[in-house]
mmCIF file of C-alpha atoms and ligand atoms in Angstrom:
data_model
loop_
_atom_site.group_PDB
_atom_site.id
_atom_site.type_symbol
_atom_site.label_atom_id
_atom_site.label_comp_id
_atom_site.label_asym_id
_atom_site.label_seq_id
_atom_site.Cartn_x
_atom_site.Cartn_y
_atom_site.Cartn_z
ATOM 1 C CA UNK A 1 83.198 30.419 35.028
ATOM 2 C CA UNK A 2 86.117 32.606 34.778
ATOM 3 C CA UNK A 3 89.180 31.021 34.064
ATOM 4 C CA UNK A 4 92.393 31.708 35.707
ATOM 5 C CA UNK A 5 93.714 34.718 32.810
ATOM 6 C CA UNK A 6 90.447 36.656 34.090
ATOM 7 C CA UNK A 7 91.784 36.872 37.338
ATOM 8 C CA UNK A 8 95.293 37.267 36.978
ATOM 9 C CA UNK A 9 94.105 40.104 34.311
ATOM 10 C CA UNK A 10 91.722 41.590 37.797
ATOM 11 C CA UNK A 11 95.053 41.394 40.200
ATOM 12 C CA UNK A 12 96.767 43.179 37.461
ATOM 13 C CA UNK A 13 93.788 46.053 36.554
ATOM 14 C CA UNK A 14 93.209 46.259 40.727
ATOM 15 C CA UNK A 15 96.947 46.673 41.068
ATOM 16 C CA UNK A 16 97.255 49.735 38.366
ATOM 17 C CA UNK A 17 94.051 51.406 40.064
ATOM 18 C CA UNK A 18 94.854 51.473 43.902
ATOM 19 C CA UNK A 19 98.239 50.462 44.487
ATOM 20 C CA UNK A 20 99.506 52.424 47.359
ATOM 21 C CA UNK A 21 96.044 54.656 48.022
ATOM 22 C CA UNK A 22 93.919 54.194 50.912
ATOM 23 C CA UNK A 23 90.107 53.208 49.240
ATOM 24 C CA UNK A 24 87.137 53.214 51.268
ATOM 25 C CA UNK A 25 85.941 49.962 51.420
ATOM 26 C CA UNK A 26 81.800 49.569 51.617
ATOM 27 C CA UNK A 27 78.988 46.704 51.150
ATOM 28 C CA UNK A 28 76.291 48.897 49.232
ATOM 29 C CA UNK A 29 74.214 45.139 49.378
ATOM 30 C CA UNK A 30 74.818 44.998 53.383
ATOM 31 C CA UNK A 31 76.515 41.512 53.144
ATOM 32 C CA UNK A 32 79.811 42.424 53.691
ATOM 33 C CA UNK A 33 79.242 45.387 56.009
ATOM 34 C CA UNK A 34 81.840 43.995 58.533
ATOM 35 C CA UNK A 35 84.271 43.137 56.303
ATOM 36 C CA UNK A 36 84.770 46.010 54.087
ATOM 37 C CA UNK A 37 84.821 48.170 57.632
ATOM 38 C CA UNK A 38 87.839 46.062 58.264
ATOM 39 C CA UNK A 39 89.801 47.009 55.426
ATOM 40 C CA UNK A 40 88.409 50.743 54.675
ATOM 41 C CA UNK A 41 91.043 53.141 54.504
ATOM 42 C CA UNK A 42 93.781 50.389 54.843
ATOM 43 C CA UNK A 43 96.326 51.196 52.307
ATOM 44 C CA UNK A 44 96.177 48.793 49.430
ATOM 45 C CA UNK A 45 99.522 46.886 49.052
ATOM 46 C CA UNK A 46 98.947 44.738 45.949
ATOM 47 C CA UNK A 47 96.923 42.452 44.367
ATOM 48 C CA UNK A 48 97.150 38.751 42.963
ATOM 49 C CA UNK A 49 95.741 35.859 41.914
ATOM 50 C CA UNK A 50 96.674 32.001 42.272
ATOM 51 C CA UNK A 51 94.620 29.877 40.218
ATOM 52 C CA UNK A 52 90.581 31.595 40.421
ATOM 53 C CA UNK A 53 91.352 33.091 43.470
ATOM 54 C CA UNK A 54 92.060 36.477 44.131
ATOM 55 C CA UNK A 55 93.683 38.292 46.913
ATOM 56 C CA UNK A 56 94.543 41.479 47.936
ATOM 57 C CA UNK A 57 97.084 42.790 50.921
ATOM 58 C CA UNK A 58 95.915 45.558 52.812
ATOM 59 C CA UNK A 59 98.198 47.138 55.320
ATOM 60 C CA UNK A 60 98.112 45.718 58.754
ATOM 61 C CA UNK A 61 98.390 41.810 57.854
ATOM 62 C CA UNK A 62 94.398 42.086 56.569
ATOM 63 C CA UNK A 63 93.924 39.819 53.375
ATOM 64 C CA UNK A 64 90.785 40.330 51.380
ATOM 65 C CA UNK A 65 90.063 36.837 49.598
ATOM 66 C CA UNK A 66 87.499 36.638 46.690
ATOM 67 C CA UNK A 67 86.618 33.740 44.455
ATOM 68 C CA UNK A 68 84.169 34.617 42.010
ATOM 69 C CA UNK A 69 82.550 31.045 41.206
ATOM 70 C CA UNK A 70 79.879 31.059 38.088
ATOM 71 C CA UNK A 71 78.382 34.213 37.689
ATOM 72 C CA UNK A 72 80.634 36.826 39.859
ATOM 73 C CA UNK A 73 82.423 39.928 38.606
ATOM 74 C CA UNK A 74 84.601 42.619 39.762
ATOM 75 C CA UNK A 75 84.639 45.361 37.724
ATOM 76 C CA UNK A 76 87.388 47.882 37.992
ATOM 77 C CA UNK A 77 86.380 51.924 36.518
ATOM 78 C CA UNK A 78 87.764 55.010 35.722
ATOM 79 C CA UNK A 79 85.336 57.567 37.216
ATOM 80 C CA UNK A 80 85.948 61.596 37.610
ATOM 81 C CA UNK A 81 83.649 61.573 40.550
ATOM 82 C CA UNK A 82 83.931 58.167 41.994
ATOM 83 C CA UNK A 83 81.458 59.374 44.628
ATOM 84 C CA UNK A 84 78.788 59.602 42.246
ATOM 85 C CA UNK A 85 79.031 56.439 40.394
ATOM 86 C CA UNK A 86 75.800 54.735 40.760
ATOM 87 C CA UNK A 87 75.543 51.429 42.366
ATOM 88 C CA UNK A 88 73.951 49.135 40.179
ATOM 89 C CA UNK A 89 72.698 45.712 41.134
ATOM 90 C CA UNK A 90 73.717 43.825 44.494
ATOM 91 C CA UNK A 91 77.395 45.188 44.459
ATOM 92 C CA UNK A 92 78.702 43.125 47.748
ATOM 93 C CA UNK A 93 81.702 45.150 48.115
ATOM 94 C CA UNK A 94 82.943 48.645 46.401
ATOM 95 C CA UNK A 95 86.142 50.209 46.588
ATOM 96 C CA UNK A 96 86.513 53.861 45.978
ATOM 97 C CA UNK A 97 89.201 56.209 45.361
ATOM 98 C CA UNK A 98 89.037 60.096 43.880
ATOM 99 C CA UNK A 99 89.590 58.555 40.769
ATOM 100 C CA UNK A 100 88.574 54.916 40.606
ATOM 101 C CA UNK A 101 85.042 52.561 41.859
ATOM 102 C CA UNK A 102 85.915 48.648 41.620
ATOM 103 C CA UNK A 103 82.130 46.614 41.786
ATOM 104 C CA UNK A 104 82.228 43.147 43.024
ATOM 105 C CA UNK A 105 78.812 41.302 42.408
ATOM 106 C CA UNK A 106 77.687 37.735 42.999
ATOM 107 C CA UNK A 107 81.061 36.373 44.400
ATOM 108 C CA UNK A 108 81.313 32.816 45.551
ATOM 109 C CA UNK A 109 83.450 33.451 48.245
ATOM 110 C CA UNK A 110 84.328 37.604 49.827
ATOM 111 C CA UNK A 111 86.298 37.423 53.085
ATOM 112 C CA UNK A 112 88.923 39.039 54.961
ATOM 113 C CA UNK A 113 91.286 36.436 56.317
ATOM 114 C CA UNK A 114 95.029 36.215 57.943
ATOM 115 C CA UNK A 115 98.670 35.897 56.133
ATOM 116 C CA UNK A 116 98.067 32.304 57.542
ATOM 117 C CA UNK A 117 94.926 31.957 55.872
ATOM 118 C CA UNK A 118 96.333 32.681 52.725
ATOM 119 C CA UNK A 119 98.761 30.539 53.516
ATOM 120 C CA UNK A 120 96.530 27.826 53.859
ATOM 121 C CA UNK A 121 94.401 28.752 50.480
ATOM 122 C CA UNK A 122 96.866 28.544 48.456
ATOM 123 C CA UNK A 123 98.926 25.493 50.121
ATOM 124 C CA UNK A 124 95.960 23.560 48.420
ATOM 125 C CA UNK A 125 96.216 24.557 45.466
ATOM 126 C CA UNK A 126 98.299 23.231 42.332
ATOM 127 C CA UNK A 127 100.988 25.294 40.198
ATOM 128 C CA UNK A 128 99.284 27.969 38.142
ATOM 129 C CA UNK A 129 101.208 28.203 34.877
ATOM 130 C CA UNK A 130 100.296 32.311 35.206
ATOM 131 C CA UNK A 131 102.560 32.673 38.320
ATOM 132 C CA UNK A 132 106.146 33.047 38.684
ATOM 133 C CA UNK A 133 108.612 30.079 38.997
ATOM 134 C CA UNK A 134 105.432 27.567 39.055
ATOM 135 C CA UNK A 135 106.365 23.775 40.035
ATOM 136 C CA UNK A 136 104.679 21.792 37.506
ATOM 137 C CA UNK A 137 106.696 18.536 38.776
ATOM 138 C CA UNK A 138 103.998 18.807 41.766
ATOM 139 C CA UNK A 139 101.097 18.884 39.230
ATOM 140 C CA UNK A 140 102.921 15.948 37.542
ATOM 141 C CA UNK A 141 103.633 13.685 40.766
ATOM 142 C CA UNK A 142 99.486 13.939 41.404
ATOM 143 C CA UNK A 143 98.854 13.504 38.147
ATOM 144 C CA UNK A 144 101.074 10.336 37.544
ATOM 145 C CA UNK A 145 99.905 8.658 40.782
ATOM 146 C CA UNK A 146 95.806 9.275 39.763
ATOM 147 C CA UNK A 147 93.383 6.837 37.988
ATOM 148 C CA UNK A 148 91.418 9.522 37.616
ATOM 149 C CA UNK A 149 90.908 10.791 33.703
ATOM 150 C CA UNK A 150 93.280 13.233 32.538
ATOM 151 C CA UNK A 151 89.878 15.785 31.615
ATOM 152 C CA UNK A 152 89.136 15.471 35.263
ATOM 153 C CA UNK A 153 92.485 15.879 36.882
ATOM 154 C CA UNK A 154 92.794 19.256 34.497
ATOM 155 C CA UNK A 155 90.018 20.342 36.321
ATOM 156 C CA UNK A 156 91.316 20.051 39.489
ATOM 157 C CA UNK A 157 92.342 22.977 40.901
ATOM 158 C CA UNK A 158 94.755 21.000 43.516
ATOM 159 C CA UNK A 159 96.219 19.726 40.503
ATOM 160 C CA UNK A 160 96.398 22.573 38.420
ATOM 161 C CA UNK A 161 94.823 25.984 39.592
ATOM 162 C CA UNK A 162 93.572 28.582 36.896
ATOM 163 C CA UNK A 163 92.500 25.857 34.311
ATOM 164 C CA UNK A 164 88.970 25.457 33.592
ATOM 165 C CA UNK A 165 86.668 23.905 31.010
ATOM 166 C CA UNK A 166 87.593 25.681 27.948
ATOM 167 C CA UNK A 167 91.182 25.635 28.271
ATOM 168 C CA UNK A 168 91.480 21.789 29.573
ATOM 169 C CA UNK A 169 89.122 20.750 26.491
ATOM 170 C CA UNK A 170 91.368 23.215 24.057
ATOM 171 C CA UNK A 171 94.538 22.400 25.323
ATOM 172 C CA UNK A 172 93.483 18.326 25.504
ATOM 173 C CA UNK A 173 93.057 19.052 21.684
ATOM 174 C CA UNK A 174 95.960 20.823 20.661
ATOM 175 C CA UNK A 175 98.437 18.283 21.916
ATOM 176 C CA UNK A 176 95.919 15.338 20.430
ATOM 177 C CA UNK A 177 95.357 13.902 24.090
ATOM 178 C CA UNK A 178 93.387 11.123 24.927
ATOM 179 C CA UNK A 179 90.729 12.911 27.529
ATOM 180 C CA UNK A 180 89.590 9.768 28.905
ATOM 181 C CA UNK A 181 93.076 8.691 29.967
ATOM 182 C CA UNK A 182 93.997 8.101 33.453
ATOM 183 C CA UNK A 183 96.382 10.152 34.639
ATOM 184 C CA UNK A 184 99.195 7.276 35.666
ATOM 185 C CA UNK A 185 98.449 6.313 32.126
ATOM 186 C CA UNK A 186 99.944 9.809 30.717
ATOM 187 C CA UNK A 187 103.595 9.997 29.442
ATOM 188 C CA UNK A 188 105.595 12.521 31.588
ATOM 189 C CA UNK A 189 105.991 14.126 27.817
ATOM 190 C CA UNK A 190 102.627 14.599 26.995
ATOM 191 C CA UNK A 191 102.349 16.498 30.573
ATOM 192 C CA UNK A 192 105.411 18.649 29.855
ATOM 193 C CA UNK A 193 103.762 19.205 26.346
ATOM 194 C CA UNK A 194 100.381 20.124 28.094
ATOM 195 C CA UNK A 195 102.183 22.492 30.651
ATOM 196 C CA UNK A 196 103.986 24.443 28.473
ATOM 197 C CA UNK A 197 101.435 24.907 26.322
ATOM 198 C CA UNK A 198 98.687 26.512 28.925
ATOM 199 C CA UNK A 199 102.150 28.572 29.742
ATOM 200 C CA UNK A 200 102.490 29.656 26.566
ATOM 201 C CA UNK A 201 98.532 30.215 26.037
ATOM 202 C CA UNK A 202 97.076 31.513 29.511
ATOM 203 C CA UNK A 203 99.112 35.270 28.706
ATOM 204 C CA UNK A 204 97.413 35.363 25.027
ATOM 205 C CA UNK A 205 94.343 35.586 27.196
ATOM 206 C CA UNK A 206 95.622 37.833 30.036
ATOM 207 C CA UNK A 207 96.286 39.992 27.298
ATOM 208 C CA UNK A 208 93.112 39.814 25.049
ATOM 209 C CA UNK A 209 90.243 39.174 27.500
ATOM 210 C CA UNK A 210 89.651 35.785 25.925
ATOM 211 C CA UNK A 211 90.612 32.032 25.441
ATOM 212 C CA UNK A 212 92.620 32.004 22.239
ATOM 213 C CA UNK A 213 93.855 28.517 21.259
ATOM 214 C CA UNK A 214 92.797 28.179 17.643
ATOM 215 C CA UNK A 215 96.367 28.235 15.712
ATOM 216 C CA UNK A 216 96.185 30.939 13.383
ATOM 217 C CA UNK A 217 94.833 33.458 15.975
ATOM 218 C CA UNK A 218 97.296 32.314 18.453
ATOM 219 C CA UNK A 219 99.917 33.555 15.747
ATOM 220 C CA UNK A 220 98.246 36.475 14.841
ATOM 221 C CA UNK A 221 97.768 37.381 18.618
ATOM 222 C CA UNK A 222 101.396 36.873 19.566
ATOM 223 C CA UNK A 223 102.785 38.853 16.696
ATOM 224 C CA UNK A 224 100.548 42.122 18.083
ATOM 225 C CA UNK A 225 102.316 41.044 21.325
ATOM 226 C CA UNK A 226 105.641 40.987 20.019
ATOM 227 C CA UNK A 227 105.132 44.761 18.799
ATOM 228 C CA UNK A 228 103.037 46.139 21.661
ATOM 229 C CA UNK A 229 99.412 46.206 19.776
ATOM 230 C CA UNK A 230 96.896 43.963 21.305
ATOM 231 C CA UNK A 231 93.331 44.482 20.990
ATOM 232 C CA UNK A 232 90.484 42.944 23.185
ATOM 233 C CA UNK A 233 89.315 40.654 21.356
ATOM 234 C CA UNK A 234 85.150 40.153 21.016
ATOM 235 C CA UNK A 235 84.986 36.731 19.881
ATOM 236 C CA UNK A 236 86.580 33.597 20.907
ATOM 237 C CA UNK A 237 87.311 30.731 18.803
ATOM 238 C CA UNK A 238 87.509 27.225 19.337
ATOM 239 C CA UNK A 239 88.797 24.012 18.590
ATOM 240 C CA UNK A 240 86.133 21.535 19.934
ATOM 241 C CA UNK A 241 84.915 23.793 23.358
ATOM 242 C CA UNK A 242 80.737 24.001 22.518
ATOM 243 C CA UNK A 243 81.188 23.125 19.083
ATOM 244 C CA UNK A 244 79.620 19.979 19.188
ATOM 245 C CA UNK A 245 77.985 18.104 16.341
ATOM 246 C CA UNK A 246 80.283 20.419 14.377
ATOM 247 C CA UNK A 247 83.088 19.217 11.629
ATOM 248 C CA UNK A 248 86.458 18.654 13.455
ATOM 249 C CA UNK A 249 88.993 21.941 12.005
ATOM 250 C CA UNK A 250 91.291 19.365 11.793
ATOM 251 C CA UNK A 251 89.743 16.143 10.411
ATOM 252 C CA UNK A 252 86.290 16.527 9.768
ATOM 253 C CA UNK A 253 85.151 14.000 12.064
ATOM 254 C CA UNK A 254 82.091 15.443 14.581
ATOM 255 C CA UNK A 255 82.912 16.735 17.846
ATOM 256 C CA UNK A 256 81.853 15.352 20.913
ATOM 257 C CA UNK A 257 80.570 16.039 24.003
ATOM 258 C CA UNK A 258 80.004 14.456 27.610
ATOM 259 C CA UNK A 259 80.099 15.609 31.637
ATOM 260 C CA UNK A 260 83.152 14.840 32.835
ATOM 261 C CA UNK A 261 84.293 16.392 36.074
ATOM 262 C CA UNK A 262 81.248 18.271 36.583
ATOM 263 C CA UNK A 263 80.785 20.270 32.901
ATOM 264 C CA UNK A 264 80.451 19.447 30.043
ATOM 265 C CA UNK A 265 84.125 18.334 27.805
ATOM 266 C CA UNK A 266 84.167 18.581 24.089
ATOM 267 C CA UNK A 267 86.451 16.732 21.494
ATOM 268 C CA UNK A 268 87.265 14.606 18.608
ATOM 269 C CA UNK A 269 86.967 11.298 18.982
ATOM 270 C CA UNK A 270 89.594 10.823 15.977
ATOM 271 C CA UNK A 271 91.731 13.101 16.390
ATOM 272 C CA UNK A 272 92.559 12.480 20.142
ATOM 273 C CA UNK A 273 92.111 8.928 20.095
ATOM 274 C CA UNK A 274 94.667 6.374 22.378
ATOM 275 C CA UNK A 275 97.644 5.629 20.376
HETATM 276 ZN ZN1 LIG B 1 89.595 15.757 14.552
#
Protein backbone atom coordinates (compact mmCIF):
# COMPACT_ATOMS: atom_id res chain seq x y z
CA UNK A 1 0.00 0.00 0.00
CA UNK A 2 1.35 3.34 -0.64
CA UNK A 3 2.65 5.04 2.15
CA UNK A 4 2.07 8.58 2.97
CA UNK A 5 5.61 10.09 0.88
CA UNK A 6 3.76 8.53 -2.32
CA UNK A 7 1.07 10.76 -1.92
CA UNK A 8 2.44 13.81 -0.69
CA UNK A 9 5.04 13.18 -3.76
CA UNK A 10 1.27 12.87 -6.16
CA UNK A 11 -0.12 16.36 -4.49
CA UNK A 12 3.21 17.73 -5.32
CA UNK A 13 3.65 16.14 -9.22
CA UNK A 14 -0.45 17.03 -9.67
CA UNK A 15 0.31 20.49 -8.36
CA UNK A 16 3.39 21.22 -10.96
CA UNK A 17 1.13 19.73 -13.89
CA UNK A 18 -2.29 21.63 -13.59
CA UNK A 19 -2.06 24.26 -11.17
CA UNK A 20 -4.16 27.06 -12.36
CA UNK A 21 -5.44 25.27 -15.91
CA UNK A 22 -8.84 24.16 -16.45
CA UNK A 23 -8.44 19.98 -17.28
CA UNK A 24 -11.18 18.09 -18.62
CA UNK A 25 -12.11 15.73 -16.25
CA UNK A 26 -13.49 12.10 -17.75
CA UNK A 27 -14.23 8.35 -16.46
CA UNK A 28 -12.84 6.40 -19.62
CA UNK A 29 -14.07 3.07 -17.20
CA UNK A 30 -17.74 4.77 -16.80
CA UNK A 31 -17.53 4.65 -12.93
CA UNK A 32 -17.01 8.01 -12.26
CA UNK A 33 -18.96 9.50 -15.17
CA UNK A 34 -20.84 11.90 -12.76
CA UNK A 35 -18.17 12.91 -10.90
CA UNK A 36 -15.52 13.87 -13.24
CA UNK A 37 -18.58 15.93 -15.15
CA UNK A 38 -18.64 17.80 -11.92
CA UNK A 39 -15.27 18.99 -11.88
CA UNK A 40 -14.42 19.17 -15.84
CA UNK A 41 -13.19 22.38 -16.80
CA UNK A 42 -13.14 23.64 -13.11
CA UNK A 43 -9.92 25.36 -12.69
CA UNK A 44 -7.56 23.32 -10.61
CA UNK A 45 -6.54 25.23 -7.40
CA UNK A 46 -4.05 22.87 -5.74
CA UNK A 47 -3.42 19.68 -4.60
CA UNK A 48 -2.54 17.87 -1.19
CA UNK A 49 -2.33 15.11 0.76
CA UNK A 50 -2.95 14.37 4.63
CA UNK A 51 -1.86 11.08 5.61
CA UNK A 52 -2.93 8.44 2.26
CA UNK A 53 -5.41 10.68 1.26
CA UNK A 54 -5.37 12.93 -1.44
CA UNK A 55 -7.32 15.94 -2.34
CA UNK A 56 -7.61 18.35 -4.80
CA UNK A 57 -9.56 21.99 -4.84
CA UNK A 58 -11.30 22.76 -7.84
CA UNK A 59 -12.83 26.15 -8.23
CA UNK A 60 -16.32 26.53 -7.00
CA UNK A 61 -15.93 24.83 -3.38
CA UNK A 62 -15.77 21.15 -5.42
CA UNK A 63 -13.18 18.80 -3.60
CA UNK A 64 -12.08 15.73 -5.47
CA UNK A 65 -11.07 13.07 -2.67
CA UNK A 66 -9.04 9.91 -3.64
CA UNK A 67 -7.56 7.24 -1.44
CA UNK A 68 -5.79 4.77 -3.32
CA UNK A 69 -5.97 1.63 -0.85
CA UNK A 70 -3.74 -1.60 -2.06
CA UNK A 71 -3.33 -1.65 -5.55
CA UNK A 72 -4.41 2.05 -6.88
CA UNK A 73 -2.29 4.50 -8.85
CA UNK A 74 -2.42 7.86 -10.28
CA UNK A 75 -0.08 8.43 -12.71
CA UNK A 76 0.77 11.93 -13.73
CA UNK A 77 2.46 12.34 -17.79
CA UNK A 78 4.03 14.58 -19.93
CA UNK A 79 2.29 14.07 -23.30
CA UNK A 80 2.65 16.43 -26.63
CA UNK A 81 -0.79 15.38 -27.64
CA UNK A 82 -2.56 14.61 -24.47
CA UNK A 83 -5.58 13.84 -26.66
CA UNK A 84 -4.01 10.93 -28.06
CA UNK A 85 -2.63 9.21 -25.13
CA UNK A 86 -4.10 5.85 -25.06
CA UNK A 87 -6.16 4.72 -22.22
CA UNK A 88 -4.84 1.71 -20.88
CA UNK A 89 -6.57 -0.52 -18.38
CA UNK A 90 -9.75 0.58 -16.24
CA UNK A 91 -8.51 4.28 -15.81
CA UNK A 92 -11.57 5.53 -13.38
CA UNK A 93 -10.81 9.05 -13.85
CA UNK A 94 -8.35 11.07 -16.41
CA UNK A 95 -7.43 14.51 -16.37
CA UNK A 96 -6.23 16.20 -19.47
CA UNK A 97 -4.58 19.30 -20.36
CA UNK A 98 -2.67 20.36 -23.91
CA UNK A 99 0.22 19.21 -22.28
CA UNK A 100 -0.41 16.74 -19.48
CA UNK A 101 -2.90 13.12 -18.97
CA UNK A 102 -2.98 12.12 -15.08
CA UNK A 103 -4.47 8.09 -14.96
CA UNK A 104 -6.10 7.07 -11.82
CA UNK A 105 -6.71 3.19 -11.70
CA UNK A 106 -8.08 0.90 -9.02
CA UNK A 107 -8.67 3.62 -6.29
CA UNK A 108 -10.19 2.67 -3.00
CA UNK A 109 -12.08 5.59 -2.61
CA UNK A 110 -12.76 8.60 -5.93
CA UNK A 111 -15.34 11.20 -4.88
CA UNK A 112 -16.18 14.70 -5.15
CA UNK A 113 -17.18 16.02 -1.76
CA UNK A 114 -17.72 19.61 0.11
CA UNK A 115 -15.04 22.01 2.03
CA UNK A 116 -17.05 20.40 4.97
CA UNK A 117 -16.38 17.07 3.87
CA UNK A 118 -12.89 17.60 3.86
CA UNK A 119 -13.27 18.99 6.86
CA UNK A 120 -14.59 16.05 8.28
CA UNK A 121 -11.84 13.59 6.50
CA UNK A 122 -9.26 14.97 7.80
CA UNK A 123 -10.70 15.93 11.45
CA UNK A 124 -10.17 12.06 11.85
CA UNK A 125 -7.15 11.79 11.07
CA UNK A 126 -3.78 12.03 13.19
CA UNK A 127 -0.72 14.53 12.56
CA UNK A 128 1.13 13.59 9.40
CA UNK A 129 4.80 14.32 10.06
CA UNK A 130 4.81 15.40 5.98
CA UNK A 131 2.52 18.44 6.67
CA UNK A 132 3.22 21.76 7.95
CA UNK A 133 3.19 22.69 11.70
CA UNK A 134 1.90 18.93 12.52
CA UNK A 135 0.70 18.41 16.33
CA UNK A 136 2.37 15.35 17.35
CA UNK A 137 1.26 16.06 21.16
CA UNK A 138 -2.29 14.81 19.70
CA UNK A 139 -0.67 11.59 18.34
CA UNK A 140 1.03 11.37 21.78
CA UNK A 141 -2.15 12.01 24.12
CA UNK A 142 -3.87 8.79 22.03
CA UNK A 143 -1.00 7.06 22.14
CA UNK A 144 -0.26 7.41 25.97
CA UNK A 145 -3.90 6.70 26.94
CA UNK A 146 -3.97 3.16 24.55
CA UNK A 147 -3.29 -0.49 25.64
CA UNK A 148 -3.11 -1.13 22.36
CA UNK A 149 0.65 -2.23 21.00
CA UNK A 150 2.76 0.47 19.88
CA UNK A 151 3.05 -1.62 16.08
CA UNK A 152 -0.67 -1.26 16.02
CA UNK A 153 -1.23 2.27 17.16
CA UNK A 154 1.60 3.23 14.28
CA UNK A 155 -0.75 1.90 12.06
CA UNK A 156 -3.45 3.86 12.91
CA UNK A 157 -4.10 6.41 10.75
CA UNK A 158 -6.20 8.43 13.60
CA UNK A 159 -3.11 8.20 15.39
CA UNK A 160 -0.68 8.92 12.93
CA UNK A 161 -1.75 9.40 9.18
CA UNK A 162 0.83 8.61 6.29
CA UNK A 163 2.61 5.74 8.25
CA UNK A 164 2.27 2.35 7.03
CA UNK A 165 3.87 -1.07 7.38
CA UNK A 166 7.29 -0.47 6.21
CA UNK A 167 7.96 2.66 7.86
CA UNK A 168 6.27 1.67 11.43
CA UNK A 169 8.41 -1.73 11.31
CA UNK A 170 11.68 0.48 10.11
CA UNK A 171 11.24 3.22 12.26
CA UNK A 172 10.21 0.64 15.43
CA UNK A 173 13.83 -0.59 14.59
CA UNK A 174 15.85 2.32 14.31
CA UNK A 175 14.98 3.73 17.69
CA UNK A 176 15.29 -0.13 19.20
CA UNK A 177 11.46 -0.09 20.23
CA UNK A 178 9.73 -2.69 21.82
CA UNK A 179 6.77 -3.38 19.03
CA UNK A 180 4.71 -5.27 21.33
CA UNK A 181 4.51 -2.43 23.85
CA UNK A 182 1.37 -0.83 24.79
CA UNK A 183 1.18 2.44 24.03
CA UNK A 184 0.58 3.92 27.86
CA UNK A 185 3.61 1.79 28.39
CA UNK A 186 5.85 4.11 25.94
CA UNK A 187 8.09 6.90 27.41
CA UNK A 188 6.96 10.34 26.05
CA UNK A 189 10.87 10.20 24.79
CA UNK A 190 10.79 7.29 22.86
CA UNK A 191 7.58 8.97 21.04
CA UNK A 192 9.41 12.26 20.49
CA UNK A 193 12.37 10.02 19.26
CA UNK A 194 9.90 8.07 16.92
CA UNK A 195 8.29 11.40 15.61
CA UNK A 196 11.14 13.10 14.67
CA UNK A 197 12.54 10.46 13.12
CA UNK A 198 9.53 9.61 10.45
CA UNK A 199 10.00 13.69 10.16
CA UNK A 200 13.26 13.46 9.34
CA UNK A 201 12.75 10.17 7.07
CA UNK A 202 9.23 10.56 5.25
CA UNK A 203 11.08 13.64 2.81
CA UNK A 204 14.12 11.10 1.97
CA UNK A 205 11.24 9.26 0.39
CA UNK A 206 9.21 12.18 -1.05
CA UNK A 207 12.30 12.82 -2.68
CA UNK A 208 13.53 9.35 -3.94
CA UNK A 209 10.32 7.40 -4.66
CA UNK A 210 11.19 4.96 -1.89
CA UNK A 211 11.39 4.03 1.89
CA UNK A 212 14.98 4.73 2.82
CA UNK A 213 15.77 3.99 6.49
CA UNK A 214 18.87 1.83 6.32
CA UNK A 215 21.70 4.29 7.88
CA UNK A 216 24.24 4.57 5.38
CA UNK A 217 21.75 5.30 2.52
CA UNK A 218 19.92 7.67 4.65
CA UNK A 219 23.39 9.59 4.71
CA UNK A 220 24.19 9.14 1.36
CA UNK A 221 20.60 10.28 0.33
CA UNK A 222 20.62 13.45 2.41
CA UNK A 223 24.01 14.58 1.27
CA UNK A 224 22.53 14.51 -2.66
CA UNK A 225 19.79 16.55 -0.91
CA UNK A 226 21.94 18.95 0.64
CA UNK A 227 23.48 19.75 -2.96
CA UNK A 228 20.37 19.44 -5.14
CA UNK A 229 21.18 15.80 -6.82
CA UNK A 230 18.72 13.18 -5.95
CA UNK A 231 18.11 10.27 -8.01
CA UNK A 232 15.02 7.88 -7.91
CA UNK A 233 16.12 5.34 -6.39
CA UNK A 234 15.22 1.48 -7.81
CA UNK A 235 15.78 -0.47 -4.83
CA UNK A 236 14.81 -0.13 -1.31
CA UNK A 237 16.61 -1.38 1.58
CA UNK A 238 15.67 -2.55 4.80
CA UNK A 239 16.29 -3.05 8.25
CA UNK A 240 13.93 -5.96 9.27
CA UNK A 241 10.65 -4.97 6.70
CA UNK A 242 10.33 -8.69 4.64
CA UNK A 243 13.59 -9.75 5.63
CA UNK A 244 12.62 -12.39 7.74
CA UNK A 245 14.62 -15.46 8.68
CA UNK A 246 17.44 -13.12 7.65
CA UNK A 247 20.66 -12.10 9.98
CA UNK A 248 19.78 -8.91 11.99
CA UNK A 249 22.31 -5.80 10.20
CA UNK A 250 22.79 -5.01 13.53
CA UNK A 251 23.23 -8.13 15.71
CA UNK A 252 22.94 -11.10 13.82
CA UNK A 253 20.09 -12.44 15.57
CA UNK A 254 17.06 -13.65 12.90
CA UNK A 255 14.36 -11.39 12.11
CA UNK A 256 10.95 -11.93 12.87
CA UNK A 257 7.76 -11.77 11.68
CA UNK A 258 3.95 -11.82 12.84
CA UNK A 259 0.31 -10.00 11.85
CA UNK A 260 -0.10 -7.36 13.90
CA UNK A 261 -2.65 -4.73 13.03
CA UNK A 262 -3.71 -6.36 9.98
CA UNK A 263 -0.06 -7.04 7.99
CA UNK A 264 2.46 -8.56 8.58
CA UNK A 265 5.44 -6.60 11.22
CA UNK A 266 9.02 -7.60 11.02
CA UNK A 267 11.86 -7.25 13.70
CA UNK A 268 14.54 -8.36 15.97
CA UNK A 269 13.64 -9.91 18.79
CA UNK A 270 17.15 -8.81 20.40
CA UNK A 271 17.67 -5.89 19.32
CA UNK A 272 14.24 -4.29 20.24
CA UNK A 273 13.67 -6.20 23.22
CA UNK A 274 11.84 -4.42 26.64
CA UNK A 275 14.47 -2.82 28.65
ZN1 LIG B 1 19.20 -7.14 15.99
Amino acid sequence: MPEGHTLFALARDLDAAYRGTQPTATSPQGRFAAGAALISGRTFVHATSWGKHLFVEFEGDAWLHVHLGLIGTFTVDQHRYAGEAPVVGQVRLRLATEDHVADLRGPNLCAVITPEQVEAVTSRLGPDPLRPEPDPDLAWRRISRSSKTIAELLMDQAVLAGVGNVYRSEVLFRKRVDPFRPGREIRRSTWDAIWLDLVDLLPLGVATGKIVTVEEQVEEVRERMAVGQVDRLTERSSYVYKRQGEPCLVCGSRIRTRVVGGRNLFWCGRCQRRR
